[in-house]
mmCIF file of C-alpha atoms in Angstrom:
data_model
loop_
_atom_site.group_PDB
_atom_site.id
_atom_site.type_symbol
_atom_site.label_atom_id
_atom_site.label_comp_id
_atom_site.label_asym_id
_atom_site.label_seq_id
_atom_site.Cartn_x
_atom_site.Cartn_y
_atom_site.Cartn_z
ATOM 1 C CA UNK Y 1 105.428 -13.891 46.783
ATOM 2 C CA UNK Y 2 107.547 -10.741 46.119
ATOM 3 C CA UNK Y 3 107.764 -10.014 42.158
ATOM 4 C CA UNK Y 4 110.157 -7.340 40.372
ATOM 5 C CA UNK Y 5 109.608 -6.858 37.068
ATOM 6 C CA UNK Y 6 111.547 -5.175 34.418
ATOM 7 C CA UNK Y 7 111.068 -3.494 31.111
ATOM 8 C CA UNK Y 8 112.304 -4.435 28.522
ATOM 9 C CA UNK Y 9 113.047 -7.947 28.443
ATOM 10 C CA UNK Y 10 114.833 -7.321 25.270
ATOM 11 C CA UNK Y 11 116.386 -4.114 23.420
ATOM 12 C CA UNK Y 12 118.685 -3.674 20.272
ATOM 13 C CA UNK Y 13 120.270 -0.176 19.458
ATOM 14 C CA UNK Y 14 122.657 1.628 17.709
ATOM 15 C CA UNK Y 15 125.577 3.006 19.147
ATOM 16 C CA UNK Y 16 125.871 6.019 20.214
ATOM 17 C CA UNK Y 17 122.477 6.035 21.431
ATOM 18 C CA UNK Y 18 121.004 5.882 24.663
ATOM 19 C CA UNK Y 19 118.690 2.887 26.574
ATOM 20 C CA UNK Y 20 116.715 3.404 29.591
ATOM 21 C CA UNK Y 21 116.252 0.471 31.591
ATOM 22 C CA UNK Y 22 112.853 -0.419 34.220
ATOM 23 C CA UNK Y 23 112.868 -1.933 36.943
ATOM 24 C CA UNK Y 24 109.770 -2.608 39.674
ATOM 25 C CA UNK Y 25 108.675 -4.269 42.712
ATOM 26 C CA UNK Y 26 105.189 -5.114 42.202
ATOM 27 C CA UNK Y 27 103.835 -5.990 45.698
ATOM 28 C CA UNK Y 28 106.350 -4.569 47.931
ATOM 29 C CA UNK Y 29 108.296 -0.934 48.638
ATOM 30 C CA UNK Y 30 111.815 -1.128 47.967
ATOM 31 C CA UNK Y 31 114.101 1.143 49.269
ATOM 32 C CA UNK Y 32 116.723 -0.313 47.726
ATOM 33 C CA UNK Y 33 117.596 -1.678 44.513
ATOM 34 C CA UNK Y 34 120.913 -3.404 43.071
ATOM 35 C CA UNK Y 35 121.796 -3.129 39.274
ATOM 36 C CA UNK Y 36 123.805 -6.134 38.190
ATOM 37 C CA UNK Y 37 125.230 -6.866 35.118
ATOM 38 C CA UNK Y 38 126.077 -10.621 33.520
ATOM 39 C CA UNK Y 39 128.415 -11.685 30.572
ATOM 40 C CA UNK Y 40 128.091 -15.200 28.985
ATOM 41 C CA UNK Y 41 128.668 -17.800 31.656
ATOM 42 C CA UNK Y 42 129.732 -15.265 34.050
ATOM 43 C CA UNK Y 43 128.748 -13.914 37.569
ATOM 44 C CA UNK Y 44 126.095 -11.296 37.986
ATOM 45 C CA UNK Y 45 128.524 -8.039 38.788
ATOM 46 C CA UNK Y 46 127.411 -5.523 41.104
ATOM 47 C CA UNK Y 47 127.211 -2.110 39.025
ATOM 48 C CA UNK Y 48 125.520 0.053 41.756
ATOM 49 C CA UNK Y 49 122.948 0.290 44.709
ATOM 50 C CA UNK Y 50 119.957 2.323 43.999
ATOM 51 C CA UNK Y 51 118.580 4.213 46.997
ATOM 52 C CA UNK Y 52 115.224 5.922 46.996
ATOM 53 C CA UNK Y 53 114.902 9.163 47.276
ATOM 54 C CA UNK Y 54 119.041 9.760 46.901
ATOM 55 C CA UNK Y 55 121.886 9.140 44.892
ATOM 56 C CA UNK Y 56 122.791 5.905 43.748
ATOM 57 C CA UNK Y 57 126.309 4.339 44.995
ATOM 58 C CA UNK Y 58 128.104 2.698 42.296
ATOM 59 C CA UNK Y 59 130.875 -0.130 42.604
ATOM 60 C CA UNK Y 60 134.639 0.636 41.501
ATOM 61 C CA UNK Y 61 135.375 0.626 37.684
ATOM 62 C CA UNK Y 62 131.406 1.403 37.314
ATOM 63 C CA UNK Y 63 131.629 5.302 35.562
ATOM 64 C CA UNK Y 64 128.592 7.078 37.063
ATOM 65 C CA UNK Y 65 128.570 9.289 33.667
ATOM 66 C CA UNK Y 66 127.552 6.388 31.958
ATOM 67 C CA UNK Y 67 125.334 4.155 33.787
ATOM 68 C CA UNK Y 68 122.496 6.971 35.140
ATOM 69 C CA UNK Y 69 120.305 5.399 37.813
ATOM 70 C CA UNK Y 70 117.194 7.109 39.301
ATOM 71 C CA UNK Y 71 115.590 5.431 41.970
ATOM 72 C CA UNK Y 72 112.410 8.150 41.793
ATOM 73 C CA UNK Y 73 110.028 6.081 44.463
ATOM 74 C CA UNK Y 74 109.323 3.098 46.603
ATOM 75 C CA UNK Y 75 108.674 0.732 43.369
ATOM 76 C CA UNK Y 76 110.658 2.297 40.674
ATOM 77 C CA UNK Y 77 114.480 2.298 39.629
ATOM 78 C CA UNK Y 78 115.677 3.178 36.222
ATOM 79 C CA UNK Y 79 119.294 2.359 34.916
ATOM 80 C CA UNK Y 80 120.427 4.235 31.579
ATOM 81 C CA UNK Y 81 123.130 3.552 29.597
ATOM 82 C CA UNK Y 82 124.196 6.823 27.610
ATOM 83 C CA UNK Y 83 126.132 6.762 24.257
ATOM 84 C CA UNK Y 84 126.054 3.455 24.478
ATOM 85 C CA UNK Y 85 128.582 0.928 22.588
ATOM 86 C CA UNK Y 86 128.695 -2.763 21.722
ATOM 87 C CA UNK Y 87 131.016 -3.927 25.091
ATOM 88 C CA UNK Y 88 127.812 -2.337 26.679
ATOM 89 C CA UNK Y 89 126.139 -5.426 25.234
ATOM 90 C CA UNK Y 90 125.341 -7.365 28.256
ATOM 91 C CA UNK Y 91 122.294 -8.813 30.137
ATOM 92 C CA UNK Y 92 121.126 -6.066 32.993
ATOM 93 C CA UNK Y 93 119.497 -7.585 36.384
ATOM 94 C CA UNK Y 94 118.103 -5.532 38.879
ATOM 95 C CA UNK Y 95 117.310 -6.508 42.612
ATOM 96 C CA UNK Y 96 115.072 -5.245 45.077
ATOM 97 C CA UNK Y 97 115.651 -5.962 48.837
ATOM 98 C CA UNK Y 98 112.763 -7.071 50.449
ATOM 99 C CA UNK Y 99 112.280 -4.799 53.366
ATOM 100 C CA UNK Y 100 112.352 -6.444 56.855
ATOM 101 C CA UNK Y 101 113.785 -9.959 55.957
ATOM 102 C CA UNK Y 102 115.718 -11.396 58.908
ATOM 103 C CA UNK Y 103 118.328 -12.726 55.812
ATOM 104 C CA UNK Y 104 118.169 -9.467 53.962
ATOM 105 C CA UNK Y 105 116.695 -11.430 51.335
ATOM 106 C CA UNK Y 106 116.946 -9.820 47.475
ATOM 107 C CA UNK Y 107 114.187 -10.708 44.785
ATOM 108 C CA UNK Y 108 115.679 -10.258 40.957
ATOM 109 C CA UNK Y 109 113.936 -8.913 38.020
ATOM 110 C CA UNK Y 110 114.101 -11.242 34.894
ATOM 111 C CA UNK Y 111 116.527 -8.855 33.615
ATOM 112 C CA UNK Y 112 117.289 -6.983 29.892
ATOM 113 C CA UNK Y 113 119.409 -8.415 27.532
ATOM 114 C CA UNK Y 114 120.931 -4.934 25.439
ATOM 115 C CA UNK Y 115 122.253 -5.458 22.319
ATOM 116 C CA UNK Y 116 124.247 -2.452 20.700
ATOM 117 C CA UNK Y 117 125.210 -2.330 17.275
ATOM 118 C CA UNK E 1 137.723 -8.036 47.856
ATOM 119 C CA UNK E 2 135.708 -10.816 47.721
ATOM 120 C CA UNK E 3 136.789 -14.206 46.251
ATOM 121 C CA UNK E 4 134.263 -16.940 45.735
ATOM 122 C CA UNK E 5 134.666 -20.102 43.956
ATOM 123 C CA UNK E 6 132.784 -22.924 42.561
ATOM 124 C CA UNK E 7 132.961 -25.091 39.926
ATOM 125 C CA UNK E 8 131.931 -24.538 36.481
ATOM 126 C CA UNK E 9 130.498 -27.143 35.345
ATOM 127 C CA UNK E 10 128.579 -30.621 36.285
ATOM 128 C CA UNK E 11 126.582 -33.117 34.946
ATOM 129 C CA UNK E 12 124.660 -36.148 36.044
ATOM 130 C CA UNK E 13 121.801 -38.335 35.226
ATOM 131 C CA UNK E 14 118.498 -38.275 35.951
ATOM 132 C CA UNK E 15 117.436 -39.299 39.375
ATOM 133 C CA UNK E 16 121.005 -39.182 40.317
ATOM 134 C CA UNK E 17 122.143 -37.067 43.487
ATOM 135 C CA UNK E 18 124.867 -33.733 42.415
ATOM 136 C CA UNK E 19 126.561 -31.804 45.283
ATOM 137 C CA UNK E 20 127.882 -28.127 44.142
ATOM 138 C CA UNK E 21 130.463 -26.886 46.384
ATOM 139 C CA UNK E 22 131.193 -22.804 47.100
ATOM 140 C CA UNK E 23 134.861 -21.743 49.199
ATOM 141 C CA UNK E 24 134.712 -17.880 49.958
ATOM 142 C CA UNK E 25 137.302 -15.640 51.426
ATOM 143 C CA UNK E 26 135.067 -12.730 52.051
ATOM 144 C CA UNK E 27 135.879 -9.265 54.270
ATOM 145 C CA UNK E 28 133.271 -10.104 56.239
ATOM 146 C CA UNK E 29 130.588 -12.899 56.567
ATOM 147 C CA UNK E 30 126.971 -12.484 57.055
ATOM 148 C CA UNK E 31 125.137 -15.334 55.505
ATOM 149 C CA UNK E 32 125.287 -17.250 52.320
ATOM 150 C CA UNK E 33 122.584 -17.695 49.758
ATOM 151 C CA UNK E 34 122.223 -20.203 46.804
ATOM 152 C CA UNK E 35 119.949 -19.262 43.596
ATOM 153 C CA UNK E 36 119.198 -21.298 40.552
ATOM 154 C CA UNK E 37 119.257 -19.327 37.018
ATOM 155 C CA UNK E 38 118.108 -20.729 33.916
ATOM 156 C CA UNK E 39 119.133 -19.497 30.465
ATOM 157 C CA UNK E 40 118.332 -15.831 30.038
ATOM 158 C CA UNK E 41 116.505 -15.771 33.403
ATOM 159 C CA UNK E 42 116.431 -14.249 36.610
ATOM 160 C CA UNK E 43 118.027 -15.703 39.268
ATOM 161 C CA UNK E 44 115.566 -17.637 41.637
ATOM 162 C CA UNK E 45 115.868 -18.020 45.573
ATOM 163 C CA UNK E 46 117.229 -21.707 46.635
ATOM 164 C CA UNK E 47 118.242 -21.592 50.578
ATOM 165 C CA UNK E 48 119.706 -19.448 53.020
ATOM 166 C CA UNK E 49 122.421 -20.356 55.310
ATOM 167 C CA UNK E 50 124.118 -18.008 58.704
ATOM 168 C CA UNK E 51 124.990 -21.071 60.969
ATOM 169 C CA UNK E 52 126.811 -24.038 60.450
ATOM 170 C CA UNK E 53 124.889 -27.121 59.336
ATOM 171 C CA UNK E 54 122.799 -28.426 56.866
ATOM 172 C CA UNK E 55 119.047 -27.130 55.776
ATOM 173 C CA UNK E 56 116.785 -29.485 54.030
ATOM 174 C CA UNK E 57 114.161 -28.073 51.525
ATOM 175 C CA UNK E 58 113.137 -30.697 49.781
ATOM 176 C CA UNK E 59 115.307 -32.577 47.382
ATOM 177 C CA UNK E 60 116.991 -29.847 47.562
ATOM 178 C CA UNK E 61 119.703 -29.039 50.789
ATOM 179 C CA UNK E 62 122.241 -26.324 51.623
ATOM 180 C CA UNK E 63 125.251 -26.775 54.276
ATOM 181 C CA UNK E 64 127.381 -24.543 55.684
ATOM 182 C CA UNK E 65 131.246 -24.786 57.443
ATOM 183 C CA UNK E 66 131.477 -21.153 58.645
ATOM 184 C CA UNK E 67 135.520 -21.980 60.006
ATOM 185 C CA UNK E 68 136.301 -23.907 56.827
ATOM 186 C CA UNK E 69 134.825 -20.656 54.376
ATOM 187 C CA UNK E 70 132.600 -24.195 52.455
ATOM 188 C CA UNK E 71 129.062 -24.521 51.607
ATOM 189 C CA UNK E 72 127.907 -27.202 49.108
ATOM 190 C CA UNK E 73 124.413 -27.331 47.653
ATOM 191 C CA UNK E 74 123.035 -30.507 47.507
ATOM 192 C CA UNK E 75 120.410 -31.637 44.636
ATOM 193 C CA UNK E 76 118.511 -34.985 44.803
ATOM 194 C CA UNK E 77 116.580 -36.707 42.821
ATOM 195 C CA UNK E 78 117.724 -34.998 39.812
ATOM 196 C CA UNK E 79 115.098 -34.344 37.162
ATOM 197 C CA UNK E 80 115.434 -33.190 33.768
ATOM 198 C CA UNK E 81 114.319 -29.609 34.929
ATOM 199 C CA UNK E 82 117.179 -29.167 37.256
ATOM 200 C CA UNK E 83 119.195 -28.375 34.587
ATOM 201 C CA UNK E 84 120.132 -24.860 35.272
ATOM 202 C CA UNK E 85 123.238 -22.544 36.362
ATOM 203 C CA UNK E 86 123.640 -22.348 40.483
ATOM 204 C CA UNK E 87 125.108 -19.217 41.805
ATOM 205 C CA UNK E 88 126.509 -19.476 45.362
ATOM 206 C CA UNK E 89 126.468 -15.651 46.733
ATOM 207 C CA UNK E 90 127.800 -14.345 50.198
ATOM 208 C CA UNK E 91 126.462 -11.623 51.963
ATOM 209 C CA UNK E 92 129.785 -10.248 53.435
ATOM 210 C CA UNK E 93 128.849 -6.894 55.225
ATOM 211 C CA UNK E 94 126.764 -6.352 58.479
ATOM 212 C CA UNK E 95 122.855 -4.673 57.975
ATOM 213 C CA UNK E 96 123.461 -4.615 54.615
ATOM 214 C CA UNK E 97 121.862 -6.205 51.630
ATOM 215 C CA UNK E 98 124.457 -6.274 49.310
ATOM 216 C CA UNK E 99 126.026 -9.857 47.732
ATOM 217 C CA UNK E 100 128.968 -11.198 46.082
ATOM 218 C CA UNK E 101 128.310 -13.951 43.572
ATOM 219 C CA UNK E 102 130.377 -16.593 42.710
ATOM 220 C CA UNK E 103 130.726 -17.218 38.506
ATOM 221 C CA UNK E 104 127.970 -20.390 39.184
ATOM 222 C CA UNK E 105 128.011 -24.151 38.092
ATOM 223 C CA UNK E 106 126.393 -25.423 34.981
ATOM 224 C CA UNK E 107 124.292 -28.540 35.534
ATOM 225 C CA UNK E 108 123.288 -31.052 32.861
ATOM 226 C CA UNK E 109 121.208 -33.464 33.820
ATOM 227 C CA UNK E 110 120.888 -36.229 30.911
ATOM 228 C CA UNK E 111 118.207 -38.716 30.872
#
C-alpha cells in the first residue's frame, strides 16, 4: 500500500528558533501534498497545499512568512516553522494525494509533534 | 465555509455495536471519507462514500444520505482495539483533493 513518512516524529526547541519539517511518499509520486495541523482533541486544520514544482497555497489565517513549504520533487515536501513560539506547539500531519484515485484518495504521514519552549 | 459535526465522544462495551454520526453543510459535495486515528498517530483510511447508501467492509460500514447532509459510521463487533478517535471528512470541491474534517469522536470501548 501507499506509505508517507515523515521526519521527525518528535522535536523540542527553543523559541525563537527555527524547525524544518519532512515529509515523503515512499512508493508513489505525489504531486501534491497537504500540511495539516492538530491541537488536543481537535480536527486536523488545513494549513496549506504543497504543489510540486510551484508555490504552495496556504489556507486563510495561515501567514506564509511563517510556515515555509517547499515541495522540491515528486516524493518530497518540507514545512518550516521560522522563529518559532510555544502556540506553534502543535502536532504537524502531512498528506500526499495518491495520484489517479477515482476518490481522490489522501494517505497521511504519522505526523511531528513540535514542542517549543 | 465548511461546517461538519459529530459527536465527541462515545463509549461501549466490547462486542457491542457503536454508530458515529457526521451532518455537513459543505459549499460543495464530492464524497465523504471516514479515518480512524489513534493517540499521536496518523490518521488511517476507513471507507469512502459519493452515493447514497450503505458500504460494508467488514465489521466495519459507512452510509451516506446525500439530501439529508448525514453519514454515520457503523462499528461492529467492537473489540478492545477499536478504541480510537474517528474523523468524518468531506471532500467539498470538484477534481480536487482537498478535505474538511470534522473535530472526530472518541471511542472507548471497555471490556
Amino acid at each position: 500500500g501507499a506509505v508517507v513518512s515523515q521526519h521527525p516524529s518528535r522535536v523540542i526547541c527553543k523559541s525563537g528558533t527555527s524547525v524544518k519539517i519532512e515529509c515523503r511518499s515512499l512508493d508513489f509520486q505525489a504531486t501534491t501534498m497537504f500540511w495539516y495541523r492538530q491541537f488536543p482533541k481537535q480536527s486536523l486544520m488545513l494549513m496549506a497545499t504543497s504543489n510540486e514544482g510551484s508555490k504552495a497555497t496556504y489556507e486563510q489565517g495561515v501567514e506564509k512568512d511563517k510556515f515555509l513549504i517547499n515541495h522540491a520533487s515528486l516524493t518530497l515536501s518540507t514545512l518550516t516553522v521560522t522563529s518559532a513560539h510555544p502556540e506553534d506547539s502543535s502536532f504537524y500531519i502531512c498528506s500526499a494525494a495518491f495520484p489517479g484515485s477515482s476518490s481522490y484518495e489522501q494517505y497521511f504521514g504519522p505526523g511531528t509533534r513540535l514542542t517549543v519552549t | 465555509g465548511q461546517n461538519i459535526d459529530q459527536p465527541t465522544e462515545m463509549t461501549a462495551t466490547e462486542g457491542a455495536i457503536v454508530q458515529i454520526n457526521c451532518t455537513y453543510q459543505t459549499s460543495g459535495f464530492n464524497g465523504l471519507f471516514w479515518y480512524q486515528q489513534h493517540a499521536g498517530e496518523a490518521p488511517t483510511f476507513l471507507s469512502y462514500n459519493v452515493l447514497d447508501g450503505l458500504e460494508e467492509k467488514g465489521r466495519f460500514s459507512s452510509f451516506l444520505s446525500r439530501s439529508k447532509g448525514y453519514s454515520y459510521l457503523l462499528l461492529k463487533e467492537l473489540q478492545m482495539k477499536d478504541s480510537a478517535s474517528y474523523l468524518c471528512a468531506v471532500r467539498p470541491y470538484d477534481n480536487d483533493y482537498k478535505l474538511s474534517f470534522g473535530a472526530g469522536t472518541t471511542v472507548t470501548v471497555r471490556a
